Amino acid sequence: MIATAPTNPRPDECLLRPGNTNCGGCGMSIGLTMLGRALTEAGDTCTLVIPACCGIVTAGAFPTTSYGVPTIATTFASSPAVATGVACIRDLNDEPGQVICWAGDGGTYDIGLATLSAAAERNENIIYICYDNEIYGNTGGQRSSATPAGARTTTTPWGKTQDKKDIMSIMAAHRIPYAATLSIAHPDDFARKITTALTTHGTRFLLLHSPCPTGWKSEPEDSVKLVRLAVASSLFPLYEVYDGATYRINVEPDGTDPAEYFQRQRRFKKEEIDLRATRRACSDRMQRLQALAERYPSDR
Ligand SMILES: Cc1ncc(C[n+]2csc(CCOP(=O)(O)OP(=O)(O)O)c2C)c(N)n1
Ligand code: SF4
Ligand SMILES: [Mg+2]
């Protein structure tokens, strides 16, 4: 466990400082920068709780870590439990600041799911952000249950056959006060959702689609374009769920074909992507969300 002393009260200047070894075009770097700005804008700050993942490795170790806010490195399975403890002490002492778990998809969808579910069921007063790069990135690019069908990884060399797990529905089923998807291609929507999370009490779950040029075998300069294509084509819709009950869609898809998303990443091979099935899945996903948003609209 590594704890670092806060060196700068402004998260926009210090959440992720220069000197980290994130790859160029890493969605995590942009996501942390946007998170830092939103925290500063709100006059808030945070303690980070980070399990094993690129997020804890690339920042480096104490005392030269790139994180300028207090940071606790945990085992995979324990980050929601550790965050729970830190948040309880903060609330008991009536202290300010957010406790934010910053975890990868491996730590969220797979290895840490049990303690995340337990914390959500107790509605612990924490923010949990999963930066989803759809792969076990820092151990060489193995598949996770967030990896989409057709993606080649080191453990699915001919393309994954299962589709991505629907973690948003799993989290919404816990009836937590707030769950939302985030995209670095939609910064205003990103900032507004962080503000909503900061002003909500209880377990808040945010899912960030996080491009990973190394694992996705894409060009670093394509990162924002890729996640924008994912939103526009309904591969990764932007929406919010309040109390697991009411829904709001934030960006309506514009009918963009998902084909370009696949073409720009060498983790996908043309012959292994069933584009017709993918288009149908995108349309089904959006129709289901639209039906929920119409039947159970959010008034917040
Ligand atoms: C219980 C346990 N199993 C496996 C590992 C090895 N391990 C460390 S990081 C990692 C992958 C993490 O993937 P993810 O959470 O998606 O983060 P990313 O590396 O993609 O940023 C694995 C398998 C570990 N540290 N602990
Ligand atoms: S491997 Fe992927 S997630 Fe990890 S630092 Fe590089 S681009 Fe970011
Ligand atoms: Mg990952």
Short mmCIF file of C-alpha atoms and ligand atoms in Angstrom, two decimals:
data_model
loop_
_atom_site.label_atom_id
_atom_site.label_comp_id
_atom_site.label_asym_id
_atom_site.label_seq_id
_atom_site.Cartn_x
_atom_site.Cartn_y
_atom_site.Cartn_z
CA MET A 1 0.00 0.00 0.00
CA ILE A 2 1.45 3.38 -0.99
CA ALA A 3 0.11 6.65 0.39
CA THR A 4 1.43 9.96 -0.89
CA ALA A 5 1.09 13.32 0.76
CA PRO A 6 -0.93 15.92 -1.15
CA THR A 7 1.44 18.39 -2.76
CA ASN A 8 -1.02 20.64 -4.53
CA PRO A 9 -4.64 21.37 -3.64
CA ARG A 10 -5.65 21.95 -7.31
CA PRO A 11 -6.49 18.64 -8.98
CA ASP A 12 -6.38 20.27 -12.44
CA GLU A 13 -2.68 20.93 -11.90
CA CYS A 14 -1.71 17.77 -10.13
CA LEU A 15 -4.06 14.82 -10.54
CA LEU A 16 -1.77 13.32 -13.18
CA ARG A 17 1.49 15.21 -13.39
CA PRO A 18 4.15 15.10 -16.13
CA GLY A 19 6.59 12.24 -15.85
CA ASN A 20 4.05 9.44 -16.04
CA THR A 21 4.71 6.72 -18.62
CA ASN A 22 1.22 6.41 -20.10
CA CYS A 23 1.46 5.60 -23.82
CA GLY A 24 0.73 8.42 -26.28
CA GLY A 25 -2.98 8.65 -27.01
CA CYS A 26 -3.93 6.82 -23.80
CA GLY A 27 -7.55 7.55 -22.87
CA MET A 28 -6.61 7.33 -19.21
CA SER A 29 -4.39 10.43 -19.42
CA ILE A 30 -7.15 12.49 -21.04
CA GLY A 31 -9.76 11.11 -18.62
CA LEU A 32 -7.68 12.00 -15.57
CA THR A 33 -7.04 15.49 -16.95
CA MET A 34 -10.78 16.03 -17.46
CA LEU A 35 -11.52 14.64 -13.99
CA GLY A 36 -8.95 17.01 -12.44
CA ARG A 37 -10.50 20.01 -14.21
CA ALA A 38 -14.03 19.09 -13.09
CA LEU A 39 -12.88 18.62 -9.48
CA THR A 40 -11.13 21.99 -9.48
CA GLU A 41 -14.13 23.68 -11.10
CA ALA A 42 -16.28 22.31 -8.26
CA GLY A 43 -13.73 23.40 -5.61
CA ASP A 44 -13.34 19.75 -4.63
CA THR A 45 -10.41 17.36 -4.34
CA CYS A 46 -9.93 13.63 -3.91
CA THR A 47 -8.07 10.65 -2.60
CA LEU A 48 -7.44 8.05 -5.29
CA VAL A 49 -7.74 4.32 -4.61
CA ILE A 50 -6.23 2.33 -7.47
CA PRO A 51 -5.91 -1.44 -7.86
CA ALA A 52 -3.38 -3.22 -10.07
CA CYS A 53 -3.70 -1.72 -13.58
CA CYS A 54 -1.87 0.66 -15.92
CA GLY A 55 -3.20 3.50 -13.76
CA ILE A 56 -1.04 2.52 -10.80
CA VAL A 57 1.99 1.30 -12.75
CA THR A 58 2.50 4.18 -15.17
CA ALA A 59 2.40 6.87 -12.47
CA GLY A 60 5.47 5.37 -10.80
CA ALA A 61 6.06 4.64 -7.12
CA PHE A 62 6.33 6.89 -4.09
CA PRO A 63 8.11 9.32 -3.70
CA THR A 64 8.27 10.09 -7.42
CA THR A 65 4.69 9.20 -8.36
CA SER A 66 2.92 11.36 -10.95
CA TYR A 67 -0.17 11.57 -8.76
CA GLY A 68 -0.23 14.76 -6.74
CA VAL A 69 -3.23 13.79 -4.63
CA PRO A 70 -3.17 11.17 -1.84
CA THR A 71 -3.12 7.79 -3.56
CA ILE A 72 -3.59 4.29 -2.19
CA ALA A 73 -2.47 1.29 -4.26
CA THR A 74 -4.51 -1.81 -3.48
CA THR A 75 -4.83 -5.40 -4.51
CA PHE A 76 -7.31 -6.06 -7.29
CA ALA A 77 -10.12 -7.34 -5.17
CA SER A 78 -9.92 -4.82 -2.37
CA SER A 79 -10.18 -1.32 -3.87
CA PRO A 80 -13.93 -0.77 -3.20
CA ALA A 81 -13.41 -2.11 0.34
CA VAL A 82 -10.39 0.14 0.94
CA ALA A 83 -12.28 3.11 -0.50
CA THR A 84 -15.19 2.28 1.80
CA GLY A 85 -12.90 2.45 4.84
CA VAL A 86 -11.32 5.74 3.78
CA ALA A 87 -14.74 7.27 3.03
CA CYS A 88 -16.13 6.13 6.40
CA ILE A 89 -13.24 7.79 8.29
CA ARG A 90 -13.68 10.95 6.19
CA ASP A 91 -17.41 11.08 6.93
CA LEU A 92 -16.94 10.26 10.64
CA ASN A 93 -14.49 13.17 10.93
CA ASP A 94 -16.62 15.38 8.72
CA GLU A 95 -13.69 15.92 6.36
CA PRO A 96 -13.98 17.25 2.79
CA GLY A 97 -12.93 15.57 -0.46
CA GLN A 98 -14.02 12.67 -2.58
CA VAL A 99 -12.81 9.09 -2.39
CA ILE A 100 -12.42 7.92 -5.98
CA CYS A 101 -11.63 4.40 -7.09
CA TRP A 102 -9.87 4.58 -10.45
CA ALA A 103 -9.80 1.05 -11.86
CA GLY A 104 -9.41 -0.76 -15.16
CA ASP A 105 -11.92 -3.10 -16.73
CA GLY A 106 -10.02 -6.16 -15.47
CA GLY A 107 -10.33 -4.85 -11.91
CA THR A 108 -13.96 -3.89 -12.40
CA TYR A 109 -15.74 -6.37 -14.68
CA ASP A 110 -13.71 -9.36 -13.52
CA ILE A 111 -11.34 -9.51 -10.56
CA GLY A 112 -12.81 -6.81 -8.28
CA LEU A 113 -16.49 -7.33 -9.10
CA ALA A 114 -17.36 -9.02 -5.79
CA THR A 115 -16.21 -6.15 -3.57
CA LEU A 116 -17.59 -3.56 -6.00
CA SER A 117 -20.97 -5.28 -5.79
CA ALA A 118 -20.74 -5.44 -2.00
CA ALA A 119 -19.89 -1.72 -1.71
CA ALA A 120 -22.68 -0.79 -4.15
CA GLU A 121 -25.21 -2.93 -2.29
CA ARG A 122 -24.32 -1.08 0.93
CA ASN A 123 -24.47 2.21 -1.03
CA GLU A 124 -21.06 3.26 0.28
CA ASN A 125 -20.27 6.93 -0.18
CA ILE A 126 -17.63 6.50 -2.91
CA ILE A 127 -17.12 7.36 -6.58
CA TYR A 128 -15.98 4.44 -8.72
CA ILE A 129 -14.59 5.21 -12.17
CA CYS A 130 -13.77 2.32 -14.48
CA TYR A 131 -11.51 3.35 -17.36
CA ASP A 132 -12.45 0.63 -19.79
CA ASN A 133 -9.73 -0.10 -22.35
CA GLU A 134 -11.33 -3.49 -23.01
CA ILE A 135 -8.18 -5.45 -22.23
CA TYR A 136 -5.75 -6.40 -19.45
CA GLY A 137 -3.37 -3.72 -20.70
CA ASN A 138 -0.36 -3.67 -18.42
CA THR A 139 0.16 -7.44 -18.34
CA GLY A 140 0.46 -7.73 -22.10
CA GLY A 141 -3.06 -7.46 -23.47
CA GLN A 142 -5.12 -10.45 -22.36
CA ARG A 143 -8.89 -10.54 -22.90
CA SER A 144 -11.26 -9.34 -20.20
CA SER A 145 -15.02 -9.68 -20.02
CA ALA A 146 -15.12 -6.10 -21.34
CA THR A 147 -13.30 -7.07 -24.55
CA PRO A 148 -15.74 -6.88 -27.46
CA ALA A 149 -16.48 -9.82 -29.72
CA GLY A 150 -14.03 -10.19 -32.57
CA ALA A 151 -11.10 -8.45 -30.82
CA ARG A 152 -7.77 -10.22 -31.01
CA THR A 153 -5.90 -10.31 -27.71
CA THR A 154 -2.97 -12.41 -26.54
CA THR A 155 -5.43 -14.95 -25.10
CA THR A 156 -7.90 -14.72 -28.01
CA PRO A 157 -5.49 -14.73 -30.97
CA TRP A 158 -8.29 -15.54 -33.44
CA GLY A 159 -10.77 -13.02 -32.04
CA LYS A 160 -12.90 -13.18 -28.90
CA THR A 161 -16.15 -15.07 -29.38
CA GLN A 162 -18.13 -13.66 -26.43
CA ASP A 163 -19.56 -10.14 -26.44
CA LYS A 164 -18.76 -7.39 -23.92
CA LYS A 165 -20.37 -7.76 -20.49
CA ASP A 166 -23.10 -5.21 -19.76
CA ILE A 167 -21.57 -3.78 -16.57
CA MET A 168 -23.89 -0.74 -16.58
CA SER A 169 -26.97 -2.95 -16.21
CA ILE A 170 -25.23 -4.91 -13.45
CA MET A 171 -24.44 -1.72 -11.54
CA ALA A 172 -27.90 -0.24 -12.15
CA ALA A 173 -29.41 -3.43 -10.71
CA HIS A 174 -27.80 -2.45 -7.39
CA ARG A 175 -30.12 0.61 -7.42
CA ILE A 176 -27.17 2.93 -6.73
CA PRO A 177 -28.03 6.65 -6.91
CA TYR A 178 -26.02 7.35 -10.04
CA ALA A 179 -24.48 5.40 -12.91
CA ALA A 180 -23.31 6.98 -16.16
CA THR A 181 -21.12 6.38 -19.20
CA LEU A 182 -18.36 8.82 -20.15
CA SER A 183 -16.47 9.61 -23.34
CA ILE A 184 -13.39 11.79 -23.77
CA ALA A 185 -14.88 12.79 -27.15
CA HIS A 186 -17.72 14.59 -25.30
CA PRO A 187 -15.95 16.82 -22.75
CA ASP A 188 -18.98 18.93 -21.76
CA ASP A 189 -21.05 15.83 -21.09
CA PHE A 190 -18.07 14.34 -19.19
CA ALA A 191 -17.72 17.45 -16.99
CA ARG A 192 -21.45 17.66 -16.25
CA LYS A 193 -21.55 14.00 -15.20
CA ILE A 194 -18.55 14.43 -12.89
CA THR A 195 -20.33 17.43 -11.33
CA THR A 196 -23.47 15.32 -10.85
CA ALA A 197 -21.40 12.58 -9.25
CA LEU A 198 -19.65 15.07 -6.94
CA THR A 199 -22.98 16.40 -5.69
CA THR A 200 -24.61 13.00 -5.18
CA HIS A 201 -24.35 10.94 -1.99
CA GLY A 202 -23.78 7.19 -2.05
CA THR A 203 -22.18 4.89 -4.60
CA ARG A 204 -21.62 6.55 -7.94
CA PHE A 205 -20.40 4.44 -10.85
CA LEU A 206 -18.89 5.96 -14.00
CA LEU A 207 -17.81 3.95 -17.02
CA LEU A 208 -15.22 5.65 -19.26
CA HIS A 209 -14.54 4.27 -22.73
CA SER A 210 -10.76 4.54 -22.69
CA PRO A 211 -8.82 4.14 -25.93
CA CYS A 212 -5.59 2.17 -25.66
CA PRO A 213 -3.43 2.51 -28.80
CA THR A 214 -1.10 -0.24 -27.56
CA GLY A 215 -3.82 -2.83 -27.00
CA TRP A 216 -6.20 -1.67 -29.73
CA LYS A 217 -3.34 -1.46 -32.23
CA SER A 218 -4.55 1.93 -33.33
CA GLU A 219 -2.80 5.21 -34.05
CA PRO A 220 -2.46 7.48 -30.96
CA GLU A 221 -3.91 10.43 -32.88
CA ASP A 222 -7.06 8.40 -33.61
CA SER A 223 -8.00 7.90 -29.94
CA VAL A 224 -10.63 10.63 -29.63
CA LYS A 225 -12.01 9.90 -33.10
CA LEU A 226 -12.44 6.22 -32.21
CA VAL A 227 -14.47 6.81 -29.07
CA ARG A 228 -16.51 9.47 -30.89
CA LEU A 229 -17.34 6.87 -33.55
CA ALA A 230 -18.31 4.43 -30.77
CA VAL A 231 -20.85 6.91 -29.38
CA ALA A 232 -22.22 7.96 -32.78
CA SER A 233 -22.76 4.35 -33.89
CA SER A 234 -24.26 3.12 -30.54
CA LEU A 235 -21.34 0.82 -29.82
CA PHE A 236 -20.87 2.84 -26.60
CA PRO A 237 -23.97 4.98 -25.90
CA LEU A 238 -23.79 7.92 -23.51
CA TYR A 239 -26.51 7.70 -20.87
CA GLU A 240 -27.30 8.02 -17.16
CA VAL A 241 -29.24 5.82 -14.75
CA TYR A 242 -30.59 7.31 -11.52
CA ASP A 243 -31.38 5.01 -8.58
CA GLY A 244 -31.26 2.08 -10.99
CA ALA A 245 -34.71 3.20 -12.07
CA THR A 246 -34.80 6.22 -14.38
CA TYR A 247 -32.84 6.79 -17.56
CA ARG A 248 -31.59 9.62 -19.72
CA ILE A 249 -29.80 9.32 -23.06
CA ASN A 250 -27.28 12.14 -23.46
CA VAL A 251 -26.21 11.88 -27.08
CA GLU A 252 -28.52 10.55 -29.74
CA PRO A 253 -26.69 8.33 -32.26
CA ASP A 254 -26.57 9.85 -35.74
CA GLY A 255 -26.68 6.65 -37.76
CA THR A 256 -22.90 6.42 -38.19
CA ASP A 257 -21.91 3.00 -39.43
CA PRO A 258 -19.68 1.12 -36.93
CA ALA A 259 -17.48 -0.18 -39.78
CA GLU A 260 -14.92 2.65 -39.56
CA TYR A 261 -14.46 2.01 -35.82
CA PHE A 262 -13.30 -1.52 -36.62
CA GLN A 263 -11.25 -0.58 -39.68
CA ARG A 264 -9.10 1.84 -37.71
CA GLN A 265 -7.96 -0.77 -35.16
CA ARG A 266 -5.67 -3.64 -36.05
CA ARG A 267 -6.99 -5.71 -33.10
CA PHE A 268 -9.95 -6.44 -35.40
CA LYS A 269 -9.52 -8.49 -38.55
CA LYS A 270 -12.06 -7.86 -41.28
CA GLU A 271 -12.92 -11.54 -41.70
CA GLU A 272 -13.58 -11.93 -37.96
CA ILE A 273 -16.09 -9.09 -37.63
CA ASP A 274 -19.70 -9.85 -38.47
CA LEU A 275 -20.70 -6.31 -39.43
CA ARG A 276 -24.32 -7.23 -40.08
CA ALA A 277 -24.67 -8.73 -36.58
CA THR A 278 -22.82 -5.73 -35.08
CA ARG A 279 -25.17 -3.25 -36.76
CA ARG A 280 -28.15 -5.22 -35.48
CA ALA A 281 -26.66 -5.31 -31.94
CA CYS A 282 -26.07 -1.51 -32.04
CA SER A 283 -29.64 -0.91 -33.11
CA ASP A 284 -31.04 -3.33 -30.45
CA ARG A 285 -28.89 -1.72 -27.73
CA MET A 286 -30.15 1.75 -28.61
CA GLN A 287 -33.78 0.69 -28.97
CA ARG A 288 -33.70 -0.92 -25.53
CA LEU A 289 -32.18 2.23 -23.98
CA GLN A 290 -34.65 4.49 -25.79
CA ALA A 291 -37.55 2.34 -24.55
CA LEU A 292 -36.25 2.59 -20.97
CA ALA A 293 -35.70 6.38 -21.26
CA GLU A 294 -39.23 6.86 -22.63
CA ARG A 295 -40.92 4.53 -20.13
CA TYR A 296 -38.83 5.62 -17.10
CA PRO A 297 -37.53 9.14 -17.84
CA SER A 298 -35.27 10.90 -15.38
CA ASP A 299 -36.61 14.22 -14.08
CA ARG A 300 -33.17 15.26 -12.75
C1 LIG B 1 -5.42 -11.28 -8.21
C2 LIG B 1 -4.48 -10.83 -9.30
N1 LIG B 1 -4.56 -11.46 -10.49
C3 LIG B 1 -3.75 -11.05 -11.51
C4 LIG B 1 -2.86 -10.02 -11.32
C5 LIG B 1 -1.93 -9.59 -12.46
N2 LIG B 1 -2.42 -8.39 -13.08
C6 LIG B 1 -1.95 -7.17 -12.71
S1 LIG B 1 -2.60 -5.91 -13.59
C7 LIG B 1 -3.53 -7.00 -14.52
C8 LIG B 1 -4.43 -6.51 -15.63
C9 LIG B 1 -5.24 -5.32 -15.28
O1 LIG B 1 -6.17 -5.05 -16.28
P1 LIG B 1 -7.12 -3.82 -16.12
O2 LIG B 1 -7.75 -3.80 -14.79
O3 LIG B 1 -8.06 -3.82 -17.28
O4 LIG B 1 -6.15 -2.57 -16.20
P2 LIG B 1 -5.17 -2.14 -17.42
O5 LIG B 1 -3.91 -2.91 -17.24
O6 LIG B 1 -5.86 -2.47 -18.68
O7 LIG B 1 -4.98 -0.70 -17.22
C10 LIG B 1 -3.33 -8.31 -14.10
C11 LIG B 1 -4.00 -9.48 -14.69
C12 LIG B 1 -2.81 -9.41 -10.06
N3 LIG B 1 -1.99 -8.37 -9.81
N4 LIG B 1 -3.64 -9.83 -9.07
S1 SF4 B 2 -1.26 0.08 -22.37
FE1 SF4 B 2 -3.14 1.20 -22.93
S2 SF4 B 2 -4.14 1.81 -20.99
FE2 SF4 B 2 -2.01 1.23 -20.55
S3 SF4 B 2 -0.88 3.17 -20.57
FE3 SF4 B 2 -0.71 2.26 -22.64
S4 SF4 B 2 -2.44 3.13 -23.81
FE4 SF4 B 2 -2.84 3.52 -21.62
MG MG B 3 -7.99 -2.69 -18.98
#
